[in-house]
PDB file of C-alpha atoms in Angstrom:
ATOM      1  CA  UNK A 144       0.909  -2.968 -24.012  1.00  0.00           C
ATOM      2  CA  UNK A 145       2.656  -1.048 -20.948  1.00  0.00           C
ATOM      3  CA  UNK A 146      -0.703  -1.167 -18.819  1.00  0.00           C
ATOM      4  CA  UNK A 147      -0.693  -5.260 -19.898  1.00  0.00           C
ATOM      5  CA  UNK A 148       3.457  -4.854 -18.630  1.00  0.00           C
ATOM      6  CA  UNK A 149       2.318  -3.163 -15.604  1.00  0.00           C
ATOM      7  CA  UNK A 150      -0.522  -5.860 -14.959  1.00  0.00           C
ATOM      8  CA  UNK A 151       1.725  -8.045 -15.308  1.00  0.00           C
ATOM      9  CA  UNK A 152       4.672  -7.375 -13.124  1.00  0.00           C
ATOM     10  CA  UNK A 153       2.289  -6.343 -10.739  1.00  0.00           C
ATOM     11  CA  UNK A 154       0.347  -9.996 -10.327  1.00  0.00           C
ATOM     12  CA  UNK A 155       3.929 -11.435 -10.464  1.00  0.00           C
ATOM     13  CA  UNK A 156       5.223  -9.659  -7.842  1.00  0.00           C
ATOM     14  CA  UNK A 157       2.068 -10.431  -5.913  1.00  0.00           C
ATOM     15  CA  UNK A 158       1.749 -13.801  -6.040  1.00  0.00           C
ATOM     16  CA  UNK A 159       5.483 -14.918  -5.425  1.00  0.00           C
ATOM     17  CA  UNK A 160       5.775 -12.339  -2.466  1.00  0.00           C
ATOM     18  CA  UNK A 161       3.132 -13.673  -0.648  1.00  0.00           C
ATOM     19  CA  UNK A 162       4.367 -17.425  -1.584  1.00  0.00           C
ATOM     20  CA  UNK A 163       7.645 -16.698  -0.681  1.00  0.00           C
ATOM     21  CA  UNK A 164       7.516 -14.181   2.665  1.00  0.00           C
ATOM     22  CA  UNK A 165       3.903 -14.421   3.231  1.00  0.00           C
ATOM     23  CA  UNK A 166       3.490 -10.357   3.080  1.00  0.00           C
ATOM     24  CA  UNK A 167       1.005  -8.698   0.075  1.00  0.00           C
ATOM     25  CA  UNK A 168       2.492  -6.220  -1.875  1.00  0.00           C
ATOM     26  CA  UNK A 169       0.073  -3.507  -0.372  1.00  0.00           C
ATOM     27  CA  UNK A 170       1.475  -5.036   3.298  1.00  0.00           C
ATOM     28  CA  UNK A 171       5.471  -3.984   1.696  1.00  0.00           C
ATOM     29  CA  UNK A 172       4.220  -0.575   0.230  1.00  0.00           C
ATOM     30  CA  UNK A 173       2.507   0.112   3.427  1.00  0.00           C
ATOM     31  CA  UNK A 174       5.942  -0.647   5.017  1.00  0.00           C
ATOM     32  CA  UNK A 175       8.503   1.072   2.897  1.00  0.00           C
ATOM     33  CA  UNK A 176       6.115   4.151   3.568  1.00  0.00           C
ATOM     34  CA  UNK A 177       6.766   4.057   7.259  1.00  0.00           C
ATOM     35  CA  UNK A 178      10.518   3.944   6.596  1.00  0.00           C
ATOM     36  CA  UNK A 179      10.522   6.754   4.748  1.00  0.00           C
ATOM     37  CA  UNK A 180       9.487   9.439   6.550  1.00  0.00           C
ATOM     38  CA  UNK A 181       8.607  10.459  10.169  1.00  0.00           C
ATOM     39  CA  UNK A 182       6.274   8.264  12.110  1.00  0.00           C
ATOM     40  CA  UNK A 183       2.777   8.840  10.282  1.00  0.00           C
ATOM     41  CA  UNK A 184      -0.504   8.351  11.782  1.00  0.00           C
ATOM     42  CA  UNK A 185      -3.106   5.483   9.734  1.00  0.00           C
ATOM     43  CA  UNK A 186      -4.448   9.381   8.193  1.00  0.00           C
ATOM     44  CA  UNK A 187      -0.832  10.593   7.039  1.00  0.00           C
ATOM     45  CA  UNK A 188      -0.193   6.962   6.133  1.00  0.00           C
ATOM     46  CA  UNK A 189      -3.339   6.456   3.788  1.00  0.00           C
ATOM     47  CA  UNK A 190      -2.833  10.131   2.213  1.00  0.00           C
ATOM     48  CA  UNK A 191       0.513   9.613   1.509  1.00  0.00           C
ATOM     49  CA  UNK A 192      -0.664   6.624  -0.380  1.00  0.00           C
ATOM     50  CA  UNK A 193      -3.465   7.897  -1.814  1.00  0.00           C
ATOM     51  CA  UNK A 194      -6.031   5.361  -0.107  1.00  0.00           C
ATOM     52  CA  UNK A 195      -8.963   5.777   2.470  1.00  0.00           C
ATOM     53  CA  UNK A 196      -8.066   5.605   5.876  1.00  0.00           C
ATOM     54  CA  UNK A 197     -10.255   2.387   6.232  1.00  0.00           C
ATOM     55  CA  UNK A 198      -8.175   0.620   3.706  1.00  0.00           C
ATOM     56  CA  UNK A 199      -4.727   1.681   5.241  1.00  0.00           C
ATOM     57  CA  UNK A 200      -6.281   0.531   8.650  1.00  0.00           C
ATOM     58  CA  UNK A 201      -7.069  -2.668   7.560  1.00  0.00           C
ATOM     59  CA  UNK A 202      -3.509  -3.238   5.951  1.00  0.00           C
ATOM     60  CA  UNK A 203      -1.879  -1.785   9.176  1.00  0.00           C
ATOM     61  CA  UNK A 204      -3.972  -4.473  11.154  1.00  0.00           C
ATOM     62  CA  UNK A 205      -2.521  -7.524   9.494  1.00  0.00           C
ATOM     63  CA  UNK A 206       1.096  -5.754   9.771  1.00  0.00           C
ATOM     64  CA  UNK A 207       0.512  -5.276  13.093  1.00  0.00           C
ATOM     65  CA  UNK A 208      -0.661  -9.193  13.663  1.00  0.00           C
ATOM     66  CA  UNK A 209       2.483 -10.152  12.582  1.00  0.00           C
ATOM     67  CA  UNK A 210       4.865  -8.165  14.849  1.00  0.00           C
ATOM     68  CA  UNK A 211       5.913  -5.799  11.419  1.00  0.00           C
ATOM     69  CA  UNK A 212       4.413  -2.413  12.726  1.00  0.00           C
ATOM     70  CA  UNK A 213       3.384  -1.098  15.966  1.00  0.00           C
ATOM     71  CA  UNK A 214       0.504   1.247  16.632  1.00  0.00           C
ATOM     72  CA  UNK A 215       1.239   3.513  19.695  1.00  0.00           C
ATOM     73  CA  UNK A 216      -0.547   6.420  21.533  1.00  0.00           C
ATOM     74  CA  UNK A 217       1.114   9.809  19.818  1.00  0.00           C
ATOM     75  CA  UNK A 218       2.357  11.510  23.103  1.00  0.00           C
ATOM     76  CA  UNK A 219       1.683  14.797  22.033  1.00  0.00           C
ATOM     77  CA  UNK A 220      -2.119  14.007  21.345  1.00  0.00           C
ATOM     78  CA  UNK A 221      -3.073  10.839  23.013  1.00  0.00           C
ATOM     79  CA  UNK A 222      -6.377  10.509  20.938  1.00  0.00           C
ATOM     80  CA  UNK A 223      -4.390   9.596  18.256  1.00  0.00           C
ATOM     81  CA  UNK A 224      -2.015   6.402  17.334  1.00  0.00           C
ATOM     82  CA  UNK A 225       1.460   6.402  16.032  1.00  0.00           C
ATOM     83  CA  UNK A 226       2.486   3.837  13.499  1.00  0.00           C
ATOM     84  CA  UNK A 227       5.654   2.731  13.540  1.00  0.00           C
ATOM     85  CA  UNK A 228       7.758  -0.216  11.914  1.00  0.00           C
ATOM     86  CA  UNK A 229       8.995  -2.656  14.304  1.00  0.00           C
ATOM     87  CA  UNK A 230      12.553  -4.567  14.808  1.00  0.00           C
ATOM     88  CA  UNK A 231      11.087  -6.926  12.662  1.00  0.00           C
ATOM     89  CA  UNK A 232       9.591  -5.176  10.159  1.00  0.00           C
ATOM     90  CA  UNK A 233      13.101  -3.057   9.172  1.00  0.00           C
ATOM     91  CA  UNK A 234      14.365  -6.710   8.565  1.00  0.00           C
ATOM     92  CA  UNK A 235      12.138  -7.719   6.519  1.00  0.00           C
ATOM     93  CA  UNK A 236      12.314  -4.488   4.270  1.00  0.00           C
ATOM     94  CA  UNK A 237      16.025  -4.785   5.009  1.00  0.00           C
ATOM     95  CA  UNK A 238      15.814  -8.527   2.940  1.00  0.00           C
ATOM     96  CA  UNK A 239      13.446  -8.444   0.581  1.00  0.00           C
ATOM     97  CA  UNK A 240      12.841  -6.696  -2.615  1.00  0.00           C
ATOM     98  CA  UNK A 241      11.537  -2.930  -3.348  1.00  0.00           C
ATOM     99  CA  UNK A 242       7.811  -3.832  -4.235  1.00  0.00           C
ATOM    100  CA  UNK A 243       7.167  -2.706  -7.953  1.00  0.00           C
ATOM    101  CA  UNK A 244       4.183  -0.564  -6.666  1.00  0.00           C
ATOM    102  CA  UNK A 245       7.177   1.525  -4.845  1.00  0.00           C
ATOM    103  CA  UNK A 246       9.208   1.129  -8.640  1.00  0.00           C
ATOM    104  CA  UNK A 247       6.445   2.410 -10.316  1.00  0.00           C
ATOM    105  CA  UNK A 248       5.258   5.284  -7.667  1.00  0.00           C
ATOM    106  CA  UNK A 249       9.448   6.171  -7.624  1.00  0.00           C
ATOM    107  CA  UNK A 250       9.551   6.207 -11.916  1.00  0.00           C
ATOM    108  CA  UNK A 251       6.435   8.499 -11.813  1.00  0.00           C
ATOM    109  CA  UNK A 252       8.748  10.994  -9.493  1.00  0.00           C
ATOM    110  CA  UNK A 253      11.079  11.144 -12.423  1.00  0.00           C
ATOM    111  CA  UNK A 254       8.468  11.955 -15.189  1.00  0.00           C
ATOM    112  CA  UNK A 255       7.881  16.169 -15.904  1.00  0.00           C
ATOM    113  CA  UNK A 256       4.843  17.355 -13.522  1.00  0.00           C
ATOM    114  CA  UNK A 257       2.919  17.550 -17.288  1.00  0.00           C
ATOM    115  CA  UNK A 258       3.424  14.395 -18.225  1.00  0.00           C
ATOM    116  CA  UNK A 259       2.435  12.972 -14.932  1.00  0.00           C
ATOM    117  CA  UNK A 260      -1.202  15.228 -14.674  1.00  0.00           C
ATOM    118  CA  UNK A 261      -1.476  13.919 -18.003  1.00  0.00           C
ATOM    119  CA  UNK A 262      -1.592  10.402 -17.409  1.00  0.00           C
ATOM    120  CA  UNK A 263      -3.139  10.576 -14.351  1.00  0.00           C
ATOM    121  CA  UNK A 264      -5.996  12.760 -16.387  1.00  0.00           C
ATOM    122  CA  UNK A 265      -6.139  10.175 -19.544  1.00  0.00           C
ATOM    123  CA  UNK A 266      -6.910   6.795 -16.956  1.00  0.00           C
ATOM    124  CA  UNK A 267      -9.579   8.789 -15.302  1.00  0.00           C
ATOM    125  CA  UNK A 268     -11.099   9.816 -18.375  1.00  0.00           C
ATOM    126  CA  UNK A 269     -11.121   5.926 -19.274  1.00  0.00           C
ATOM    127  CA  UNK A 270     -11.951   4.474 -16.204  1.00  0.00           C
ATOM    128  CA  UNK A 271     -14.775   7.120 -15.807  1.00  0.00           C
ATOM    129  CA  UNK A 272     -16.097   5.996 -19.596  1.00  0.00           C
ATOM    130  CA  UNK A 273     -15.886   2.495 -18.622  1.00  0.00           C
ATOM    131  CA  UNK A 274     -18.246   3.208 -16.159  1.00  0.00           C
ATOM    132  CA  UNK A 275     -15.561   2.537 -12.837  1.00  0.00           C
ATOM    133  CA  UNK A 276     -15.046   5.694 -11.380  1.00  0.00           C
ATOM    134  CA  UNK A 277     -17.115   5.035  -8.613  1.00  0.00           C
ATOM    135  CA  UNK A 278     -15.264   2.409  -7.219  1.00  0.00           C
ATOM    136  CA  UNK A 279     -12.678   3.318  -4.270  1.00  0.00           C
ATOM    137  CA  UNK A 280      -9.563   3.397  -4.227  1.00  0.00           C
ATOM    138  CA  UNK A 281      -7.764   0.562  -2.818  1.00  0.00           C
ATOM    139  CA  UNK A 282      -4.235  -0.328  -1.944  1.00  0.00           C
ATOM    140  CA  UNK A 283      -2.829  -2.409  -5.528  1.00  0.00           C
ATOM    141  CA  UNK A 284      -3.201  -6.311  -4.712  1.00  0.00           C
ATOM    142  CA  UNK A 285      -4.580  -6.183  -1.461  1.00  0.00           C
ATOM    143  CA  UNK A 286      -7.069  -8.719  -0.816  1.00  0.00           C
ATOM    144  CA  UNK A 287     -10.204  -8.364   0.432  1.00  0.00           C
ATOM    145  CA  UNK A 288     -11.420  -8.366   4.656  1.00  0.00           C
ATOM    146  CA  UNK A 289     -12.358 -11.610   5.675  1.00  0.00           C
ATOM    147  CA  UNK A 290     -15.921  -9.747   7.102  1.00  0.00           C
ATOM    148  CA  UNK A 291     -16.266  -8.447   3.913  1.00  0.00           C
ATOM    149  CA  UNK A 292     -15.924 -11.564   2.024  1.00  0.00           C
ATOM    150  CA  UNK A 293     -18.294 -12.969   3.951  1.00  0.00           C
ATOM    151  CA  UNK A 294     -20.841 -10.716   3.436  1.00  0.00           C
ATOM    152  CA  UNK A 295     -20.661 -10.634  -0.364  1.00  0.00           C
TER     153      UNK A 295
END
């Protein structure tokens, strides 16, 4: 029943976000992320989320199509680019809701380090015996690449 309570609060959440201010709830975790710390790289941005750096690149893309995030050359190492939230982007985060991905990620914060490893340890075990755990990783809710889809 909680994982169906999760499920559901996280379709929700999805589908009136994007009908309402156009922005997926992996766009809005992506962007509370860059306005909570110093200005990460896409690498620091998709550990700190727990995603591949292709999958945090992609989301970062479509942010950066629509004027919420910039990506910059990092001054100190110009090989690399700095991602950073735009004018518009802190008024959007400034407006809308905290996404429930953020709830959830904040409520497991608040849960003893035991507790935590052990849920994190039971889902594996079950998505490994339902034969999943090779799939990767992805931001929640995020939909697929337009090239990709297209391939499939």
């Amino acid at each position: 029943n909680a994982l169906r309570r999760v499920v559901l609060a996280l379709t929700e959440s999805a589908r009136d976000a994007e009908r309402r201010e156009g922005v997926t709830p992996a766009q809005r975790f992506i962007l509370e992320q860059l306005a909570t710390g110093p200005l990460p790289t896409v690498n620091a941005l998709a550990e700190r989320t727990h995603t591949s750096q292709a999958t945090v690149s992609v989301v970062v893309g479509r942010l950066a199509r629509r004027g919420l995030v910039m990506r910059d050359r990092d001054p100190a190492d110009r090989r690399r680019r700095i991602v950073t939230l735009t004018a518009a982007g802190r008024r959007y985060l400034r407006r809308s809701d905290l996404s429930v991905q953020s709830q959830l990620s904040a409520a497991l914060d608040t849960l003893p380090s035991r507790q935590v490893r052990a849920l994190a340890d039971g889902l594996e075990a079950w998505v490994d015996a339902a034969g999943l755990g090779h799939l990767e990783p992805k931001l929640l809710l995020e939909p697929e690449s337009r090239a990709r889809r297209r391939h499939a």
